[in-house]
Amino acid sequence: MRNFEEWLGTMRPSINQYDYYVDFDKVYENVEAMKVELNIMNSLIGSKNIENDIRQLIERYPEIIKCIPTLLAVRQTEIYAQDDDGAFNYNFIEMNYDIEQYIVFMKKTGLLDLISNHLINNLVDYCLGIEVGLDSNGRKNRGGHQMEDLVESYLEKAGVEYYKEMYLTEIEEKWGVDLSPISAEGKSTKRWDFVVKTVEKIYVIETNFYSAGGSKLNETSRSYELIAQKMKEVDGVEFIWVTDGGGWKSARKNLSETFGVLDTLFNIKDMEDGALKSLFDYGKNGLFEM
């Protein structure tokens, strides 16, 4: 039998991969898309008459205004700003005010001062730095898929037939199984992260990773414990939960209860030790002991 405390001790604080921190390909692509316009604006650096020079530049090259949001580290193509002089919603794809109002915007936001006082030497390099900072907002999305990607890599190594993001009703229709015990008699629209089909069984898989604790972990553990108990009423279908993360150390009580009723509760270390492959190869009766 597995020991819960020993198993919990193998949980990892993070699963961040090298490409989690910055997507440099995306950064380079975004800067490249406005490189010409940025180089045109480079002529303004150190200008002694910045307002006149930016006016002439916009008259000649109106397309340069598309760079302005990025220079302010803003993703939107429209920016709202107001003060005692009024409220304005500036469009940086197609100018919706005259040039003078856009000059007001750049003056009041500090852009003209940044450029004219030689605080930067090259707008292309400056935007590279901004894009790196803006890309950090994408870490949440990249991080949210890392555990699923990791589990999928082990499914591929196991050489099994698997499906991603499959709804409970789709499983019933595809293989003619009755999942009513876990669907609240057809009321649930549960979607599983993965579904594995072997000759003997259907395995439904949930995956997650929690680097920090919180009430959500206790709710998740309780709900999966209930699924594990209800799944015993379904012939030919088995529930697998793959989870990890240091957050579980503060929610050990509920996880321990689920661990006691769900033999197929695994973490990353279990996958590395071949738990999934062994289960699919030899677990014909739905049990797997480490």
Short mmCIF file of C-alpha atoms in Angstrom, two decimals:
data_model
loop_
_atom_site.label_atom_id
_atom_site.label_comp_id
_atom_site.label_asym_id
_atom_site.label_seq_id
_atom_site.Cartn_x
_atom_site.Cartn_y
_atom_site.Cartn_z
CA MET A 1 0.00 0.00 0.00
CA ARG A 2 1.16 3.53 -0.71
CA ASN A 3 1.99 5.89 2.13
CA PHE A 4 0.22 9.24 1.80
CA GLU A 5 2.84 11.34 3.59
CA GLU A 6 5.64 9.87 1.50
CA TRP A 7 3.60 10.43 -1.65
CA LEU A 8 2.79 14.02 -0.65
CA GLY A 9 6.48 14.62 -0.08
CA THR A 10 7.17 14.05 -3.76
CA MET A 11 4.93 16.96 -4.81
CA ARG A 12 6.75 19.64 -6.80
CA PRO A 13 6.74 23.38 -6.15
CA SER A 14 6.56 24.19 -9.87
CA ILE A 15 6.41 22.68 -13.35
CA ASN A 16 7.49 25.78 -15.23
CA GLN A 17 9.41 24.94 -18.37
CA TYR A 18 12.04 27.13 -20.00
CA ASP A 19 9.61 28.67 -22.48
CA TYR A 20 7.14 29.58 -19.72
CA TYR A 21 8.79 32.90 -18.84
CA VAL A 22 8.95 34.75 -22.17
CA ASP A 23 7.72 33.81 -25.62
CA PHE A 24 10.54 35.55 -27.50
CA ASP A 25 9.27 34.46 -30.91
CA LYS A 26 6.06 36.37 -30.21
CA VAL A 27 8.04 39.34 -28.87
CA TYR A 28 10.18 39.53 -32.03
CA GLU A 29 7.13 39.13 -34.25
CA ASN A 30 5.26 41.97 -32.54
CA VAL A 31 8.21 44.35 -32.79
CA GLU A 32 8.94 43.37 -36.39
CA ALA A 33 5.34 44.30 -37.32
CA MET A 34 6.03 47.96 -36.43
CA LYS A 35 9.78 48.15 -36.98
CA VAL A 36 9.52 50.49 -39.99
CA GLU A 37 7.26 52.92 -38.13
CA LEU A 38 9.50 52.83 -35.04
CA ASN A 39 12.56 53.60 -37.12
CA ILE A 40 10.74 56.56 -38.65
CA MET A 41 9.98 57.82 -35.15
CA ASN A 42 13.63 57.38 -34.18
CA SER A 43 14.26 60.63 -36.09
CA LEU A 44 12.48 62.44 -33.25
CA ILE A 45 14.91 61.35 -30.55
CA GLY A 46 16.59 64.40 -29.08
CA SER A 47 14.33 66.80 -31.01
CA LYS A 48 14.52 70.43 -29.82
CA ASN A 49 11.07 71.19 -31.22
CA ILE A 50 9.28 67.92 -30.62
CA GLU A 51 5.72 69.13 -31.09
CA ASN A 52 6.42 70.63 -34.50
CA ASP A 53 8.53 67.66 -35.57
CA ILE A 54 5.96 65.04 -34.52
CA ARG A 55 3.24 67.05 -36.29
CA GLN A 56 5.16 67.01 -39.56
CA LEU A 57 6.00 63.34 -39.17
CA ILE A 58 2.37 62.31 -38.61
CA GLU A 59 1.26 64.42 -41.60
CA ARG A 60 3.77 62.58 -43.77
CA TYR A 61 3.55 59.15 -42.16
CA PRO A 62 0.16 58.86 -40.38
CA GLU A 63 0.75 55.12 -39.91
CA ILE A 64 3.24 55.79 -37.13
CA ILE A 65 0.41 56.38 -34.66
CA LYS A 66 -0.11 52.61 -34.43
CA CYS A 67 3.11 52.41 -32.40
CA ILE A 68 1.89 54.74 -29.66
CA PRO A 69 -0.03 52.18 -27.53
CA THR A 70 3.01 49.90 -27.41
CA LEU A 71 5.23 52.81 -26.41
CA LEU A 72 2.90 53.12 -23.39
CA ALA A 73 2.92 49.35 -22.77
CA VAL A 74 -0.74 49.08 -23.77
CA ARG A 75 -2.18 46.28 -25.93
CA GLN A 76 -5.41 48.00 -26.97
CA THR A 77 -5.75 49.89 -30.21
CA GLU A 78 -8.04 52.39 -28.47
CA ILE A 79 -7.03 54.30 -25.35
CA TYR A 80 -9.35 56.35 -23.15
CA ALA A 81 -8.02 59.39 -21.31
CA GLN A 82 -9.64 62.31 -19.53
CA ASP A 83 -8.81 65.40 -17.48
CA ASP A 84 -10.30 68.86 -16.93
CA ASP A 85 -10.02 69.54 -20.67
CA GLY A 86 -12.39 66.69 -21.57
CA ALA A 87 -12.70 62.96 -22.19
CA PHE A 88 -11.30 61.30 -25.28
CA ASN A 89 -11.17 57.77 -26.69
CA TYR A 90 -8.23 57.73 -29.08
CA ASN A 91 -8.14 55.27 -31.97
CA PHE A 92 -4.61 54.32 -33.03
CA ILE A 93 -5.56 52.42 -36.17
CA GLU A 94 -7.59 55.17 -37.78
CA MET A 95 -7.27 58.66 -36.31
CA ASN A 96 -10.60 59.84 -34.93
CA TYR A 97 -9.31 63.26 -33.81
CA ASP A 98 -7.11 65.83 -35.51
CA ILE A 99 -3.33 65.67 -35.23
CA GLU A 100 -3.28 68.37 -32.55
CA GLN A 101 -5.32 66.23 -30.19
CA TYR A 102 -2.96 63.29 -30.67
CA ILE A 103 -0.05 65.61 -29.88
CA VAL A 104 -1.90 66.57 -26.68
CA PHE A 105 -2.18 62.87 -25.85
CA MET A 106 1.52 62.22 -26.36
CA LYS A 107 2.44 65.34 -24.39
CA LYS A 108 0.20 64.59 -21.41
CA THR A 109 1.19 60.92 -21.24
CA GLY A 110 4.88 61.89 -21.19
CA LEU A 111 5.82 60.32 -24.52
CA LEU A 112 7.08 63.54 -26.07
CA ASP A 113 9.30 64.19 -23.07
CA LEU A 114 10.64 60.63 -23.22
CA ILE A 115 11.60 61.01 -26.88
CA SER A 116 12.81 64.61 -26.98
CA ASN A 117 14.96 64.51 -23.86
CA HIS A 118 17.00 61.59 -25.17
CA LEU A 119 15.91 59.31 -22.32
CA ILE A 120 16.06 56.45 -24.84
CA ASN A 121 18.40 55.92 -27.77
CA ASN A 122 16.36 53.60 -30.00
CA LEU A 123 12.61 53.01 -30.06
CA VAL A 124 12.99 49.51 -31.53
CA ASP A 125 15.11 48.39 -28.59
CA TYR A 126 12.76 50.19 -26.21
CA CYS A 127 9.77 48.31 -27.63
CA LEU A 128 11.59 45.00 -27.36
CA GLY A 129 11.81 45.61 -23.63
CA ILE A 130 8.16 46.62 -23.45
CA GLU A 131 7.05 43.54 -25.37
CA VAL A 132 9.00 41.29 -22.98
CA GLY A 133 7.15 42.92 -20.09
CA LEU A 134 3.77 42.65 -21.79
CA ASP A 135 4.38 39.00 -22.61
CA SER A 136 4.57 38.22 -18.89
CA ASN A 137 0.79 38.58 -18.91
CA GLY A 138 0.69 35.47 -21.07
CA ARG A 139 2.34 33.34 -18.41
CA LYS A 140 -1.00 32.51 -16.83
CA ASN A 141 -2.25 31.00 -20.08
CA ARG A 142 1.00 29.15 -20.69
CA GLY A 143 1.07 27.90 -17.11
CA GLY A 144 -2.52 26.70 -17.26
CA HIS A 145 -1.71 24.18 -19.98
CA GLN A 146 1.59 22.88 -18.67
CA MET A 147 0.14 20.09 -16.54
CA GLU A 148 -2.15 18.92 -19.33
CA ASP A 149 0.75 18.95 -21.78
CA LEU A 150 2.85 16.94 -19.32
CA VAL A 151 0.15 14.32 -18.81
CA GLU A 152 -0.40 14.10 -22.55
CA SER A 153 3.30 13.40 -23.08
CA TYR A 154 2.99 10.34 -20.81
CA LEU A 155 -0.15 9.18 -22.61
CA GLU A 156 1.80 9.36 -25.85
CA LYS A 157 4.65 7.36 -24.32
CA ALA A 158 2.14 4.76 -23.15
CA GLY A 159 1.01 4.34 -26.75
CA VAL A 160 -2.68 4.35 -25.90
CA GLU A 161 -5.74 5.59 -27.74
CA TYR A 162 -6.70 8.85 -26.07
CA TYR A 163 -8.97 11.83 -26.59
CA LYS A 164 -8.70 15.39 -25.26
CA GLU A 165 -11.47 17.46 -23.66
CA MET A 166 -14.28 14.97 -24.08
CA TYR A 167 -17.72 15.55 -22.62
CA LEU A 168 -19.48 12.93 -20.54
CA THR A 169 -22.31 12.66 -23.07
CA GLU A 170 -19.80 12.13 -25.89
CA ILE A 171 -18.32 9.18 -24.02
CA GLU A 172 -21.76 7.64 -23.56
CA GLU A 173 -22.61 8.05 -27.23
CA LYS A 174 -19.26 6.83 -28.55
CA TRP A 175 -18.95 3.66 -26.46
CA GLY A 176 -22.50 3.02 -25.28
CA VAL A 177 -21.75 3.25 -21.56
CA ASP A 178 -24.11 4.53 -18.86
CA LEU A 179 -22.51 7.30 -16.82
CA SER A 180 -25.70 8.39 -15.08
CA PRO A 181 -24.29 7.69 -11.57
CA ILE A 182 -21.79 10.51 -12.07
CA SER A 183 -23.89 12.73 -14.29
CA ALA A 184 -26.71 13.39 -11.79
CA GLU A 185 -29.01 11.36 -14.02
CA GLY A 186 -28.01 13.26 -17.13
CA LYS A 187 -27.97 16.74 -15.58
CA SER A 188 -24.18 17.16 -15.54
CA THR A 189 -22.24 18.39 -18.57
CA LYS A 190 -18.87 17.33 -17.17
CA ARG A 191 -15.90 17.56 -19.53
CA TRP A 192 -12.84 15.38 -18.92
CA ASP A 193 -9.32 16.55 -19.72
CA PHE A 194 -8.47 13.19 -21.30
CA VAL A 195 -10.20 9.91 -22.06
CA VAL A 196 -8.21 6.73 -22.69
CA LYS A 197 -9.76 3.70 -24.38
CA THR A 198 -8.19 0.29 -23.97
CA VAL A 199 -9.58 -3.11 -24.90
CA GLU A 200 -10.80 -3.68 -21.36
CA LYS A 201 -11.76 -0.22 -20.10
CA ILE A 202 -12.43 3.46 -20.57
CA TYR A 203 -10.32 5.73 -18.37
CA VAL A 204 -11.51 9.29 -17.71
CA ILE A 205 -8.74 11.61 -16.55
CA GLU A 206 -8.65 14.91 -14.71
CA THR A 207 -5.40 16.90 -14.38
CA ASN A 208 -4.39 19.97 -12.39
CA PHE A 209 -1.46 21.60 -10.65
CA TYR A 210 -1.61 23.86 -7.60
CA SER A 211 1.50 25.79 -6.62
CA ALA A 212 -0.40 27.64 -3.88
CA GLY A 213 -3.03 26.58 -1.38
CA GLY A 214 -6.58 27.84 -0.94
CA SER A 215 -10.18 26.75 -0.44
CA LYS A 216 -10.42 25.64 -4.07
CA LEU A 217 -8.12 22.70 -3.37
CA ASN A 218 -10.40 21.35 -0.66
CA GLU A 219 -13.44 21.70 -2.92
CA THR A 220 -11.60 19.97 -5.77
CA SER A 221 -10.49 17.09 -3.55
CA ARG A 222 -13.98 16.56 -2.16
CA SER A 223 -15.59 16.61 -5.59
CA TYR A 224 -13.10 14.10 -6.98
CA GLU A 225 -13.55 11.86 -3.95
CA LEU A 226 -17.28 11.81 -4.75
CA ILE A 227 -16.59 11.02 -8.41
CA ALA A 228 -14.30 8.18 -7.35
CA GLN A 229 -17.03 6.68 -5.16
CA LYS A 230 -19.75 7.09 -7.81
CA MET A 231 -17.50 5.66 -10.51
CA LYS A 232 -17.53 2.30 -8.69
CA GLU A 233 -21.13 1.97 -9.83
CA VAL A 234 -20.10 2.15 -13.49
CA ASP A 235 -18.85 -0.99 -15.18
CA GLY A 236 -15.91 -0.69 -17.56
CA VAL A 237 -15.04 2.92 -16.71
CA GLU A 238 -12.35 4.10 -14.30
CA PHE A 239 -11.47 7.53 -12.97
CA ILE A 240 -7.86 8.77 -12.88
CA TRP A 241 -6.81 11.98 -11.18
CA VAL A 242 -3.33 13.34 -11.87
CA THR A 243 -2.43 16.28 -9.66
CA ASP A 244 0.65 17.89 -8.16
CA GLY A 245 1.95 21.07 -6.58
CA GLY A 246 3.15 22.41 -3.27
CA GLY A 247 -0.29 23.88 -2.61
CA TRP A 248 -1.52 20.46 -1.53
CA LYS A 249 0.65 20.54 1.57
CA SER A 250 -1.75 23.04 3.12
CA ALA A 251 -4.78 21.01 2.01
CA ARG A 252 -3.43 17.59 2.95
CA LYS A 253 -6.45 16.50 5.03
CA ASN A 254 -8.98 16.43 2.20
CA LEU A 255 -6.44 15.10 -0.27
CA SER A 256 -5.58 12.31 2.18
CA GLU A 257 -9.24 11.26 2.27
CA THR A 258 -9.38 11.11 -1.51
CA PHE A 259 -6.08 9.25 -1.58
CA GLY A 260 -7.66 6.62 0.64
CA VAL A 261 -10.53 5.87 -1.75
CA LEU A 262 -8.93 6.51 -5.15
CA ASP A 263 -6.21 4.03 -6.10
CA THR A 264 -5.64 5.91 -9.33
CA LEU A 265 -4.67 9.23 -7.76
CA PHE A 266 -1.25 10.01 -9.22
CA ASN A 267 1.31 12.80 -9.25
CA ILE A 268 4.20 13.60 -11.58
CA LYS A 269 6.59 11.26 -9.77
CA ASP A 270 4.10 8.41 -10.29
CA MET A 271 4.00 9.13 -14.03
CA GLU A 272 7.78 9.16 -14.16
CA ASP A 273 7.76 5.77 -12.44
CA GLY A 274 5.44 4.40 -15.13
CA ALA A 275 2.13 4.45 -13.25
CA LEU A 276 -0.03 5.30 -16.27
CA LYS A 277 1.62 2.83 -18.63
CA SER A 278 1.42 0.07 -16.01
CA LEU A 279 -2.23 0.83 -15.38
CA PHE A 280 -3.16 0.70 -19.05
CA ASP A 281 -1.04 -2.40 -19.69
CA TYR A 282 -1.85 -4.46 -16.64
CA GLY A 283 -4.69 -2.84 -14.70
CA LYS A 284 -7.48 -4.85 -16.21
CA ASN A 285 -9.35 -4.95 -12.92
CA GLY A 286 -9.02 -1.18 -12.40
CA LEU A 287 -6.54 -1.41 -9.50
CA PHE A 288 -2.96 -0.29 -9.39
CA GLU A 289 -0.65 -0.52 -6.42
CA MET A 290 2.60 1.39 -6.26
#
